[in-house]
CSV table of C-alpha atoms and ligand atoms in Angstrom, one decimal:
chain,number,residue,atom,x,y,z
N,165,MET,CA,96.0,110.3,129.1
N,166,SER,CA,93.9,110.4,132.2
N,167,ALA,CA,93.8,107.3,134.4
N,168,ILE,CA,90.4,108.1,135.6
N,169,PRO,CA,87.8,106.1,133.5
N,170,ARG,CA,85.2,108.4,131.9
N,171,ASN,CA,81.5,107.7,131.2
N,172,THR,CA,80.5,106.1,127.9
N,173,GLU,CA,78.4,108.8,126.4
N,174,VAL,CA,75.3,108.4,124.2
N,175,GLU,CA,75.0,110.3,120.9
N,176,LEU,CA,71.2,110.8,121.0
N,177,ASP,CA,68.8,112.1,123.7
N,178,GLU,CA,68.9,108.8,125.6
N,179,CYS,CA,70.0,108.2,129.3
N,180,LEU,CA,73.4,106.7,130.1
N,181,SER,CA,73.3,102.9,130.6
N,182,HIS,CA,75.8,103.4,133.5
N,183,TYR,CA,76.8,106.6,135.3
N,184,LYS,CA,80.1,106.9,137.2
N,185,TYR,CA,79.5,109.3,140.0
N,186,VAL,CA,82.1,112.1,140.7
N,187,PHE,CA,80.2,113.5,143.6
N,188,ASN,CA,78.1,112.1,146.5
N,189,PRO,CA,74.9,110.5,144.9
N,190,ASN,CA,72.8,112.3,147.5
N,191,LEU,CA,74.2,115.8,146.7
N,192,LEU,CA,71.0,117.3,145.4
N,193,GLN,CA,68.6,115.0,147.4
N,194,GLY,CA,65.1,116.6,147.8
N,195,GLN,CA,65.8,119.5,145.5
N,196,VAL,CA,63.8,120.7,142.5
N,197,ALA,CA,65.5,122.0,139.3
N,198,PHE,CA,63.8,123.8,136.4
N,199,ILE,CA,65.8,123.3,133.2
N,200,THR,CA,64.9,125.2,130.0
N,201,GLY,CA,65.7,123.2,126.9
N,202,GLY,CA,65.9,120.2,129.1
N,203,GLY,CA,64.3,117.8,126.5
N,204,SER,CA,67.5,117.6,124.4
N,205,GLY,CA,71.3,117.6,124.2
N,206,ILE,CA,73.2,119.1,127.2
N,207,GLY,CA,70.0,120.1,129.0
N,208,PHE,CA,68.7,116.6,128.9
N,209,ARG,CA,71.9,115.3,130.3
N,210,ILE,CA,71.8,118.0,133.0
N,211,ALA,CA,68.3,116.8,133.9
N,212,GLU,CA,69.4,113.2,134.0
N,213,ILE,CA,72.5,113.8,136.2
N,214,PHE,CA,70.6,116.1,138.6
N,215,MET,CA,67.9,113.3,139.0
N,216,ARG,CA,70.7,110.7,139.6
N,217,HIS,CA,71.7,113.0,142.5
N,218,GLY,CA,68.3,112.9,144.1
N,219,CYS,CA,66.7,115.9,142.4
N,220,ASP,CA,63.2,116.2,140.8
N,221,THR,CA,63.2,118.2,137.6
N,222,ALA,CA,60.9,120.2,135.3
N,223,ILE,CA,62.0,120.5,131.7
N,224,ALA,CA,60.5,123.0,129.3
N,225,SER,CA,60.8,123.9,125.7
N,226,ARG,CA,58.7,124.7,122.6
N,227,ARG,CA,58.1,121.1,121.4
N,228,LEU,CA,55.9,119.5,124.0
N,229,GLU,CA,56.0,116.0,122.6
N,230,LYS,CA,59.8,116.1,122.7
N,231,VAL,CA,59.9,117.2,126.3
N,232,LYS,CA,57.2,114.6,127.3
N,233,GLU,CA,59.1,111.8,125.6
N,234,SER,CA,62.4,112.9,127.3
N,235,ALA,CA,60.7,113.2,130.7
N,236,LYS,CA,59.5,109.5,130.4
N,237,LYS,CA,63.0,108.3,129.6
N,238,LEU,CA,64.4,110.4,132.6
N,239,GLU,CA,61.9,109.0,135.1
N,240,LYS,CA,62.4,105.5,134.0
N,241,ALA,CA,66.2,105.7,134.2
N,242,THR,CA,66.5,107.6,137.5
N,243,GLY,CA,63.3,106.9,139.6
N,244,LYS,CA,62.9,110.6,140.2
N,245,ARG,CA,60.1,112.8,139.0
N,246,CYS,CA,60.3,114.9,135.8
N,247,LEU,CA,57.6,117.4,134.8
N,248,ALA,CA,57.4,118.2,131.0
N,249,LEU,CA,56.1,121.7,130.0
N,250,ALA,CA,55.8,123.7,126.8
N,251,VAL,CA,57.3,127.1,126.8
N,252,ASP,CA,58.8,129.7,124.5
N,253,VAL,CA,61.4,131.6,126.7
N,254,ARG,CA,61.0,134.6,124.5
N,255,LYS,CA,57.5,135.2,125.8
N,256,PRO,CA,57.2,136.6,129.4
N,257,LYS,CA,53.7,135.6,129.9
N,258,GLU,CA,54.4,131.9,128.8
N,259,ILE,CA,57.4,131.8,131.1
N,260,GLU,CA,55.5,133.1,134.1
N,261,GLU,CA,52.7,130.6,133.6
N,262,THR,CA,55.3,127.9,133.3
N,263,VAL,CA,57.0,128.9,136.5
N,264,ASP,CA,53.6,129.0,138.2
N,265,GLU,CA,53.0,125.3,136.9
N,266,VAL,CA,56.4,124.1,138.3
N,267,LEU,CA,55.5,125.7,141.7
N,268,LYS,CA,52.0,124.3,141.7
N,269,HIS,CA,53.5,120.9,141.0
N,270,TYR,CA,56.5,120.7,143.3
N,271,LYS,CA,55.8,123.6,145.8
N,272,LYS,CA,59.3,125.0,145.3
N,273,ILE,CA,62.2,125.5,143.0
N,274,ASP,CA,65.8,125.2,144.2
N,275,ILE,CA,67.7,125.4,140.9
N,276,LEU,CA,67.2,127.1,137.6
N,277,VAL,CA,69.3,126.1,134.6
N,278,ASN,CA,69.1,128.6,131.7
N,279,ASN,CA,70.1,126.2,128.9
N,280,ALA,CA,67.7,126.9,126.1
N,281,ALA,CA,69.4,128.6,123.0
N,282,GLY,CA,69.3,128.8,119.3
N,283,ASN,CA,72.2,129.0,116.9
N,284,PHE,CA,73.6,128.4,113.4
N,285,ILE,CA,76.6,129.3,111.3
N,286,CYS,CA,76.3,132.6,109.5
N,287,ASP,CA,78.6,135.5,108.7
N,288,ALA,CA,77.4,139.0,109.8
N,289,GLU,CA,77.1,140.3,106.2
N,290,ASN,CA,74.5,137.6,105.4
N,291,LEU,CA,72.8,137.5,108.7
N,292,SER,CA,69.4,139.1,108.4
N,293,TYR,CA,68.3,141.6,111.0
N,294,ASN,CA,65.7,139.1,112.1
N,295,ALA,CA,68.1,136.3,112.5
N,296,PHE,CA,70.4,138.3,114.9
N,297,LYS,CA,67.4,139.4,116.9
N,298,THR,CA,66.0,135.8,117.0
N,299,VAL,CA,69.2,134.5,118.6
N,300,ILE,CA,69.4,137.4,121.1
N,301,GLU,CA,65.8,136.8,122.0
N,302,ILE,CA,66.0,133.1,122.7
N,303,ASP,CA,69.4,133.2,124.5
N,304,THR,CA,69.7,136.6,126.3
N,305,ILE,CA,66.2,137.7,126.7
N,306,GLY,CA,65.0,134.1,127.4
N,307,THR,CA,67.6,133.9,130.2
N,308,PHE,CA,66.6,137.2,131.6
N,309,ASN,CA,62.8,136.4,131.4
N,310,THR,CA,63.2,133.1,133.1
N,311,SER,CA,65.5,134.4,135.8
N,312,LYS,CA,63.2,137.3,136.6
N,313,ALA,CA,60.0,135.1,136.7
N,314,VAL,CA,61.6,132.5,139.0
N,315,PHE,CA,63.1,135.3,141.3
N,316,ALA,CA,59.8,137.0,141.6
N,317,LYS,CA,57.8,134.0,142.3
N,318,TRP,CA,60.2,132.0,144.5
N,319,PHE,CA,63.9,132.9,144.8
N,320,LYS,CA,63.3,136.4,146.2
N,321,GLN,CA,61.8,134.9,149.4
N,322,ASN,CA,63.5,131.6,149.4
N,323,GLY,CA,66.9,131.8,147.8
N,324,GLY,CA,68.1,129.5,145.2
N,325,ASN,CA,70.8,128.7,142.5
N,326,ILE,CA,70.9,129.8,138.8
N,327,VAL,CA,73.2,128.2,136.3
N,328,ASN,CA,73.5,129.9,132.9
N,329,ILE,CA,74.9,127.8,130.0
N,330,THR,CA,76.9,130.1,127.7
N,331,ALA,CA,79.9,129.7,125.4
N,332,THR,CA,83.4,131.0,124.8
N,333,LEU,CA,82.5,132.3,121.4
N,334,ALA,CA,83.0,136.1,122.3
N,335,TYR,CA,86.3,135.6,124.1
N,336,LYS,CA,88.1,135.6,120.6
N,337,GLY,CA,85.3,137.0,118.5
N,338,ASP,CA,84.7,133.8,116.7
N,339,ALA,CA,84.0,134.1,113.0
N,340,LEU,CA,80.5,133.4,111.7
N,341,GLN,CA,79.0,133.7,115.3
N,342,VAL,CA,78.4,137.4,115.9
N,343,HIS,CA,74.8,136.6,116.9
N,344,ALA,CA,75.5,133.8,119.4
N,345,GLY,CA,78.7,135.3,120.7
N,346,SER,CA,76.9,138.5,121.4
N,347,ALA,CA,74.0,136.8,123.1
N,348,LYS,CA,76.1,134.6,125.3
N,349,ALA,CA,78.5,137.5,126.3
N,350,ALA,CA,75.4,139.5,127.4
N,351,ILE,CA,74.4,136.4,129.5
N,352,ASP,CA,77.8,136.3,131.2
N,353,ALA,CA,77.3,140.0,132.0
N,354,MET,CA,73.8,139.2,133.3
N,355,THR,CA,75.4,136.5,135.6
N,356,LYS,CA,77.5,139.2,137.3
N,357,HIS,CA,74.8,141.9,137.5
N,358,LEU,CA,72.2,139.5,139.0
N,359,ALA,CA,74.8,138.0,141.4
N,360,VAL,CA,75.3,141.5,142.7
N,361,GLU,CA,71.6,142.4,143.1
N,362,TRP,CA,70.3,139.1,144.3
N,363,GLY,CA,73.1,137.9,146.6
N,364,GLY,CA,71.2,139.4,149.5
N,365,ASN,CA,68.2,137.1,148.8
N,366,GLY,CA,70.4,134.0,149.0
N,367,VAL,CA,70.5,133.6,145.3
N,368,ARG,CA,73.8,132.4,143.7
N,369,ILE,CA,74.2,132.8,139.9
N,370,ASN,CA,77.0,131.2,137.9
N,371,GLY,CA,77.6,130.1,134.5
N,372,ILE,CA,79.2,127.3,132.5
N,373,ALA,CA,80.9,128.0,129.1
N,374,PRO,CA,81.4,124.7,127.3
N,375,GLY,CA,83.5,124.1,124.3
N,376,PRO,CA,82.4,121.7,121.5
N,377,VAL,CA,80.2,119.0,123.1
N,378,GLU,CA,79.8,115.6,121.3
N,379,GLY,CA,76.3,114.3,120.6
N,380,THR,CA,74.6,117.7,120.5
N,381,GLU,CA,72.7,119.8,118.1
N,382,GLY,CA,75.2,122.6,118.7
N,383,LEU,CA,78.0,120.6,117.4
N,384,ARG,CA,76.1,119.2,114.4
N,385,LYS,CA,75.1,122.7,113.4
N,386,LEU,CA,78.5,124.4,114.1
N,387,ALA,CA,81.0,121.8,113.1
N,388,GLY,CA,79.0,120.0,110.4
N,389,GLY,CA,81.2,117.0,109.3
N,390,MET,CA,84.3,118.6,110.7
N,391,ALA,CA,84.1,117.4,114.3
N,392,ASP,CA,87.3,115.2,113.9
N,393,GLN,CA,89.3,118.2,112.7
N,394,VAL,CA,87.9,120.4,115.5
N,395,LYS,CA,89.0,117.7,117.9
N,396,THR,CA,92.7,117.9,116.8
N,397,GLY,CA,92.9,121.5,117.5
N,398,ILE,CA,91.7,121.2,121.1
N,399,PRO,CA,94.6,120.9,123.7
N,400,LEU,CA,92.9,117.9,125.4
N,401,GLN,CA,92.4,116.3,121.9
N,402,ARG,CA,88.8,115.5,122.3
N,403,LEU,CA,85.3,116.9,122.5
N,404,ALA,CA,83.4,117.5,125.8
N,405,GLN,CA,80.9,114.9,126.9
N,406,LYS,CA,77.4,116.0,127.9
N,407,CYS,CA,77.8,114.4,131.2
N,408,GLU,CA,81.0,116.4,131.9
N,409,ILE,CA,79.0,119.6,131.5
N,410,ALA,CA,76.2,118.1,133.7
N,411,ASP,CA,78.6,117.3,136.4
N,412,MET,CA,79.8,120.9,136.4
N,413,ALA,CA,76.2,122.1,136.7
N,414,VAL,CA,75.8,119.7,139.7
N,415,PHE,CA,78.9,121.2,141.3
N,416,LEU,CA,77.7,124.8,140.9
N,417,SER,CA,74.1,124.0,142.2
N,418,SER,CA,75.4,122.2,145.2
N,419,ASN,CA,76.9,123.4,148.5
N,420,ALA,CA,80.4,122.5,147.1
N,421,ALA,CA,80.1,125.9,145.4
N,422,ALA,CA,78.4,127.6,148.4
N,423,TYR,CA,80.6,130.7,148.3
N,424,MET,CA,80.7,131.0,144.5
N,425,THR,CA,78.5,133.6,142.7
N,426,GLY,CA,78.9,135.8,139.6
N,427,THR,CA,81.5,133.4,138.0
N,428,VAL,CA,81.6,131.6,134.7
N,429,LEU,CA,83.5,128.3,134.6
N,430,VAL,CA,85.1,127.4,131.2
N,431,ALA,CA,84.9,123.7,130.3
N,432,ASP,CA,86.3,123.5,126.8
N,433,GLY,CA,89.5,121.4,127.0
N,434,GLY,CA,91.5,124.6,126.3
N,435,ASN,CA,89.7,125.1,123.0
N,436,TRP,CA,89.2,128.8,123.0
N,437,LEU,CA,93.0,129.3,123.6
N,438,THR,CA,93.9,127.5,120.4
N,439,SER,CA,90.7,127.4,118.2
N,440,PHE,CA,91.1,128.3,114.5
N,441,ASN,CA,89.6,131.7,113.7
N,442,ASN,CA,90.5,132.7,110.1
N,443,PHE,CA,87.4,134.3,108.8
N,444,ASN,CA,88.0,134.1,105.2
N,445,MET,CA,89.0,130.5,105.3
N,446,LEU,CA,86.1,129.4,107.6
N,447,LYS,CA,83.7,131.1,105.2
N,448,GLN,CA,84.9,128.7,102.5
N,449,VAL,CA,84.8,125.5,104.5
N,450,LEU,CA,81.8,125.8,106.8
N,451,PRO,CA,78.2,125.2,105.7
N,452,LYS,CA,76.6,128.1,103.7
N,453,PRO,CA,73.7,130.0,105.5
N,454,LYS,CA,70.2,128.7,104.4
N,455,ILE,CA,68.9,132.1,103.5
Y,217,HXC,C1,71.1,132.1,108.6
Y,217,HXC,C2,69.1,131.7,109.6
Y,217,HXC,C3,69.3,130.3,109.7
Y,217,HXC,C4,70.6,129.9,109.2
Y,217,HXC,C5,67.4,130.6,110.5
Y,217,HXC,N1,67.8,131.8,110.1
Y,217,HXC,N2,68.3,129.7,110.3
Y,217,HXC,N3,69.9,132.6,109.0
Y,217,HXC,N4,71.4,130.8,108.7
Y,217,HXC,N5,71.0,128.6,109.3
Y,217,HXC,C6,67.1,133.0,110.2
Y,217,HXC,C7,65.7,133.0,109.4
Y,217,HXC,O1,65.9,133.2,108.0
Y,217,HXC,C8,65.0,134.1,110.0
Y,217,HXC,O2,65.3,135.4,109.5
Y,217,HXC,C9,65.4,134.1,111.5
Y,217,HXC,O3,66.7,133.4,111.5
Y,217,HXC,C10,64.5,133.4,112.4
Y,217,HXC,O4,64.3,132.1,111.9
Y,217,HXC,P1,63.1,131.2,112.3
Y,217,HXC,O5,63.3,129.9,111.7
Y,217,HXC,O6,61.8,131.9,112.1
Y,217,HXC,O7,63.2,131.2,113.9
Y,217,HXC,P2,62.8,130.2,115.0
Y,217,HXC,O8,61.7,129.2,114.4
Y,217,HXC,O9,62.4,130.9,116.2
Y,217,HXC,O10,64.0,129.3,115.2
Y,217,HXC,C11,65.2,129.7,115.9
Y,217,HXC,C12,66.5,129.1,115.2
Y,217,HXC,C13,66.4,127.6,115.2
Y,217,HXC,C14,67.6,129.5,116.2
Y,217,HXC,C15,66.7,129.7,113.9
Y,217,HXC,O11,67.5,127.0,114.6
Y,217,HXC,C16,66.1,126.9,116.5
Y,217,HXC,O12,65.0,126.9,117.0
Y,217,HXC,N6,67.1,126.4,117.2
Y,217,HXC,C17,67.0,125.7,118.5
Y,217,HXC,C18,68.0,124.6,118.5
Y,217,HXC,C19,69.5,124.9,118.3
Y,217,HXC,O13,69.8,125.9,117.5
Y,217,HXC,N7,70.4,124.4,119.1
Y,217,HXC,C20,71.8,124.6,119.0
Y,217,HXC,C21,72.2,125.5,120.2
Y,217,HXC,S1,73.9,125.4,120.2
Y,217,HXC,P3,64.4,136.1,108.4
Y,217,HXC,O14,65.1,137.4,108.1
Y,217,HXC,O15,64.4,135.2,107.2
Y,217,HXC,O16,63.0,136.3,108.9
Y,217,HXC,C22,74.7,126.6,120.6
Y,217,HXC,C23,76.2,126.5,120.5
Y,217,HXC,C24,76.9,127.6,121.0
Y,217,HXC,O17,74.1,127.6,120.9
Y,217,HXC,C25,78.4,127.5,121.0
Y,217,HXC,C26,79.0,126.3,120.4
Y,217,HXC,C27,80.6,126.2,120.6
Y,218,NAP,P1,69.9,121.7,121.8
Y,218,NAP,O1,69.8,120.3,122.1
Y,218,NAP,O2,69.3,122.2,120.6
Y,218,NAP,O3,69.4,122.5,123.1
Y,218,NAP,C1,68.7,123.7,123.0
Y,218,NAP,C2,67.4,123.6,123.5
Y,218,NAP,O4,66.7,124.8,123.7
Y,218,NAP,C3,66.4,122.7,122.8
Y,218,NAP,O5,65.9,121.7,123.8
Y,218,NAP,C4,65.3,123.5,122.4
Y,218,NAP,O6,64.0,122.8,122.4
Y,218,NAP,C5,65.4,124.7,123.4
Y,218,NAP,N1,64.9,125.9,122.9
Y,218,NAP,C6,65.2,126.6,121.8
Y,218,NAP,N2,64.6,127.7,121.5
Y,218,NAP,C7,63.7,127.8,122.6
Y,218,NAP,C8,62.7,128.7,123.0
Y,218,NAP,N3,62.5,129.8,122.2
Y,218,NAP,N4,62.0,128.5,124.1
Y,218,NAP,C9,62.3,127.4,124.8
Y,218,NAP,N5,63.1,126.5,124.6
Y,218,NAP,C10,63.9,126.7,123.4
Y,218,NAP,O7,71.5,122.1,121.8
Y,218,NAP,P2,72.7,121.8,122.8
Y,218,NAP,O8,73.9,121.8,121.8
Y,218,NAP,O9,72.5,120.8,123.7
Y,218,NAP,O10,72.8,123.3,123.5
Y,218,NAP,C11,72.5,123.4,124.9
Y,218,NAP,C12,73.1,124.7,125.5
Y,218,NAP,O11,74.6,124.5,125.4
Y,218,NAP,C13,72.8,125.9,124.7
Y,218,NAP,O12,72.7,127.0,125.6
Y,218,NAP,C14,74.1,126.1,123.8
Y,218,NAP,O13,74.3,127.4,123.5
Y,218,NAP,C15,75.1,125.6,124.8
Y,218,NAP,N6,76.4,125.2,124.2
Y,218,NAP,C16,76.4,124.1,123.4
Y,218,NAP,C17,77.6,123.7,122.9
Y,218,NAP,C18,77.7,122.5,122.0
Y,218,NAP,O14,78.8,122.1,121.6
Y,218,NAP,N7,76.6,121.8,121.8
Y,218,NAP,C19,78.8,124.5,123.1
Y,218,NAP,C20,78.7,125.6,123.9
Y,218,NAP,C21,77.5,126.0,124.5
Y,218,NAP,P3,62.8,123.2,121.4
Y,218,NAP,O15,63.3,123.3,120.1
Y,218,NAP,O16,61.8,122.1,121.7
Y,218,NAP,O17,62.3,124.6,121.9
């Protein structure tokens, strides 16, 4: 067991009652971060921890009421500013208008976190053509749309940092996840391609591939009621905390990672090395597709 005390996480989209700093609290002082899907789950916690390090944020997703409610909580807990915006990352025009809004409000963007995603459990045989396309559109195309718009409107001239949130699904070809695994693998490739093309503009692009994270929609959808069983198969014998993924995003966005670009950091407690991946058995025990 680690002797370092960890944070007490919160299951729902609420701020931490107390946050134990790993880094200097001023690490992101005066910066502005744009976080897609920042109204819930891991994205919400990334927004909170960035703000606790002195950063203002803009969070955007499809449900405006949800992001507005989250922005209020984030501002109250951290004393920093959070702009709530509605966007569907699949739609280039909407994402361009949203980036314009962020720039109008804050006059700059220093950090982009591509966190928005969609997922569910389904085997390839029963996955509809549209279901596969939908996940690719939200995850992969959404990440490209947002990165391209932020680059064109700000990073090209001013530099900046991109953090892409992906997953380890494709490392072993996880059962029932061909849609999300393919989408996230393509994002990891994009991380490298864009790092090569945009390095000369002072843009660093890195990724984080989390394992199962407690208190998230992702875990609820993928593990169903089996979170305890999942835990026992992970070398570190526990799920990730949202704040642990957020701390990694702080690291990659900060000067502590000043010479890092084109990399993906895995934060999964060793899960992908040992995770159970028997297709026929998982098909029996995991939730049936809703189609
Ligand atoms: C099979 C499904 C399905 C399911 C939807 N579809 N849910 N197929 N099983 N459970 C199919 C639909 O039938 C439809 O195909 C197509 O997908 C599009 O569905 P819509 O509902 O029209 O799409 P949309 O409204 O855009 O919603 C996208 C969504 C939804 C992905 C389906 O769940 C969503 O918005 N999710 C966002 C939140 C989320 O998923 N968070 C978890 C991220 S976790 P047809 O053919 O009928 O038209 C994550 C974890 C990664 O990514 C790794 C963990 C280790
Ligand atoms: P989550 O709370 O459902 O986060 C996904 C967010 O994306 C939501 O806020 C959602 O908001 C937004 N979103 C979905 N479709 C969108 C669209 N078309 N346009 C704009 N925003 C959209 O789930 P999470 O579990 O925290 O996942 C966050 C990230 O971590 C994802 O990239 C996921 O793949 C990754 N991840 C999660 C886990 C895990 O165990 N949870 C593991 C590995 C990787 P709206 O519905 O309002 O649009």
